[in-house]
Amino acid sequence: MLRPDPSIFDTDALIDAVIDREGRYVNHPADRGGPTCWGITEAVARAQGYVGDMRELSRGEATTIYRRLYWLRPAFDKVALRAPKIAAELFDTGVNMGTGTAAGFLQRALNALNRAARDYPDIAVDRDIGVRTLSALDGFLRARGKDGETVLLRAMEALQGERYIALAERRPSQEAFLYGWLANRIGDS
């Protein structure tokens, strides 16, 4: 089994960085997610068994939710064994846009970068990290080497940026968040 270099990849640090970026309690009127604490929406917290006031959601509870729902369940930990930068991007995008959307970005980028299926077969864009997606990622990394991870990351970020802009165009209320999304979610986040 492949192991990420711990000096490059640390799941706890990844989760802490997202929590720090998301901040404490927020209830912005334009945020369709409603009240959030540490970036965890009230609906997600309740679905995970939290019954208290959202202002009181502990950082530890948020960390547990992030690890379970946004790291392990979507199998981003399996991506980290192959491509730590891609896994970090999947996690961050998954927190902000949903893990299915993040996985779909990876799948779309892998399909577009496989040189007409010469490097590995196309995969279904089913928004789920499974055996075929991991196999395609392995094929991509074999064909393109470690520098390929950076190009794949750029492709995923391009898809993410386009989605943010389209969202702001469709729903002008979301323009309130566009600058921050582009500043904090695209690039070295």
XYZ file of N, CA and C in Angstrom, residues 105-167:
189
model
N -15.205 16.879 -10.272
C -14.131 17.684 -10.870
C -12.920 16.809 -11.181
N -12.550 15.945 -10.239
C -11.419 15.042 -10.465
C -11.697 14.141 -11.659
N -12.864 13.545 -11.705
C -13.198 12.617 -12.788
C -13.220 13.319 -14.144
N -13.804 14.502 -14.201
C -13.831 15.249 -15.460
C -12.423 15.586 -15.920
N -11.586 16.040 -14.991
C -10.213 16.402 -15.341
C -9.430 15.172 -15.808
N -9.597 14.044 -15.121
C -8.904 12.819 -15.549
C -9.327 12.411 -16.956
N -10.609 12.489 -17.249
C -11.081 12.131 -18.593
C -10.514 13.070 -19.649
N -10.464 14.351 -19.351
C -9.967 15.323 -20.321
C -8.459 15.202 -20.531
N -7.748 14.658 -19.557
C -6.281 14.582 -19.625
C -5.750 13.205 -20.023
N -6.615 12.292 -20.437
C -6.135 10.933 -20.728
C -5.707 10.726 -22.178
N -5.574 11.793 -22.933
C -5.127 11.754 -24.330
C -5.955 10.755 -25.133
N -7.266 11.044 -25.165
C -8.204 10.217 -25.933
C -8.116 8.742 -25.523
N -8.038 8.516 -24.220
C -8.016 7.176 -23.612
C -6.763 6.381 -23.958
N -5.705 7.030 -24.401
C -4.447 6.314 -24.665
C -3.710 5.979 -23.368
N -3.814 6.855 -22.362
C -3.094 6.623 -21.110
C -3.869 5.724 -20.150
N -5.184 5.807 -20.172
C -6.078 5.000 -19.326
C -7.486 5.251 -19.848
N -8.412 4.345 -19.589
C -9.769 4.504 -20.122
C -10.528 5.652 -19.451
N -11.478 6.206 -20.193
C -12.405 7.168 -19.607
C -13.149 6.490 -18.458
N -13.585 7.302 -17.520
C -14.361 6.805 -16.378
C -15.687 7.559 -16.326
N -16.662 6.953 -15.708
C -17.944 7.621 -15.513
C -17.766 8.779 -14.546
N -18.411 9.880 -14.841
C -18.418 11.008 -13.921
C -19.622 10.791 -13.000
N -19.420 9.877 -12.060
C -20.495 9.479 -11.145
C -20.383 10.158 -9.784
N -19.348 11.026 -9.641
C -19.143 11.823 -8.427
C -18.828 10.955 -7.211
N -18.220 9.799 -7.471
C -17.897 8.848 -6.413
C -16.478 8.330 -6.648
N -15.631 8.403 -5.632
C -14.265 7.890 -5.748
C -14.306 6.394 -5.482
N -14.124 5.618 -6.518
C -14.123 4.174 -6.403
C -12.913 3.598 -7.125
N -12.960 2.311 -7.361
C -11.835 1.591 -7.964
C -11.450 2.177 -9.321
N -12.433 2.494 -10.159
C -12.127 3.004 -11.505
C -11.486 4.393 -11.455
N -11.985 5.234 -10.575
C -11.384 6.568 -10.455
C -9.959 6.467 -9.936
N -9.743 5.633 -8.938
C -8.386 5.460 -8.402
C -7.460 4.859 -9.450
N -7.971 3.936 -10.238
C -7.170 3.343 -11.311
C -6.817 4.392 -12.368
N -7.770 5.245 -12.710
C -7.491 6.311 -13.679
C -6.447 7.277 -13.115
N -6.567 7.605 -11.835
C -5.579 8.481 -11.204
C -4.197 7.833 -11.245
N -4.124 6.546 -10.944
C -2.845 5.832 -11.032
C -2.293 5.895 -12.454
N -3.165 5.666 -13.447
C -2.735 5.724 -14.846
C -2.232 7.106 -15.228
N -2.932 8.133 -14.772
C -2.511 9.495 -15.054
C -1.138 9.765 -14.451
N -0.954 9.409 -13.191
C 0.326 9.661 -12.526
C 1.464 8.872 -13.160
N 1.176 7.643 -13.605
C 2.199 6.863 -14.317
C 2.591 7.556 -15.616
N 1.592 8.035 -16.353
C 1.853 8.650 -17.655
C 2.517 10.018 -17.534
N 2.153 10.771 -16.522
C 2.610 12.161 -16.423
C 3.597 12.426 -15.307
N 3.802 11.476 -14.424
C 4.770 11.656 -13.345
C 4.301 12.643 -12.300
N 5.179 12.977 -11.380
C 4.828 13.836 -10.255
C 4.404 15.232 -10.716
N 4.990 15.755 -11.806
C 4.571 17.066 -12.306
C 3.119 17.040 -12.770
N 2.639 15.869 -13.135
C 1.252 15.742 -13.570
C 0.278 16.108 -12.476
N 0.647 15.855 -11.231
C -0.247 16.185 -10.120
C -0.562 17.682 -10.103
N 0.432 18.513 -10.396
C 0.225 19.964 -10.423
C -0.725 20.353 -11.550
N -0.573 19.744 -12.706
C -1.452 20.050 -13.840
C -2.881 19.588 -13.539
N -3.027 18.409 -12.974
C -4.348 17.908 -12.607
C -5.001 18.843 -11.579
N -4.231 19.304 -10.626
C -4.728 20.252 -9.626
C -5.222 21.529 -10.303
N -4.473 22.053 -11.245
C -4.886 23.271 -11.969
C -6.186 23.044 -12.732
N -6.329 21.878 -13.337
C -7.563 21.569 -14.069
C -8.756 21.549 -13.116
N -8.585 20.945 -11.969
C -9.667 20.894 -10.984
C -10.013 22.296 -10.475
N -8.999 23.103 -10.229
C -9.248 24.467 -9.764
C -9.927 25.320 -10.833
N -9.604 25.071 -12.096
C -10.280 25.791 -13.183
C -11.777 25.464 -13.181
N -12.106 24.196 -13.006
C -13.513 23.793 -12.933
C -14.196 24.428 -11.725
N -13.498 24.474 -10.622
C -14.042 25.063 -9.407
C -14.301 26.564 -9.604
N -13.334 27.272 -10.161
C -13.486 28.709 -10.397
C -14.644 29.007 -11.328
N -14.781 28.202 -12.373
C -15.892 28.399 -13.301
C -17.222 28.207 -12.590
N -17.286 27.242 -11.709
C -18.535 26.995 -10.976
C -18.883 28.150 -10.043
N -17.876 28.724 -9.378
C -18.134 29.876 -8.521
C -18.707 31.043 -9.323
N -18.096 31.335 -10.453
C -18.559 32.455 -11.276
C -19.964 32.188 -11.802
N -20.218 30.980 -12.274
C -21.560 30.633 -12.757
C -22.594 30.768 -11.642
N -22.233 30.371 -10.437
C -23.140 30.485 -9.301
C -23.478 31.953 -9.024
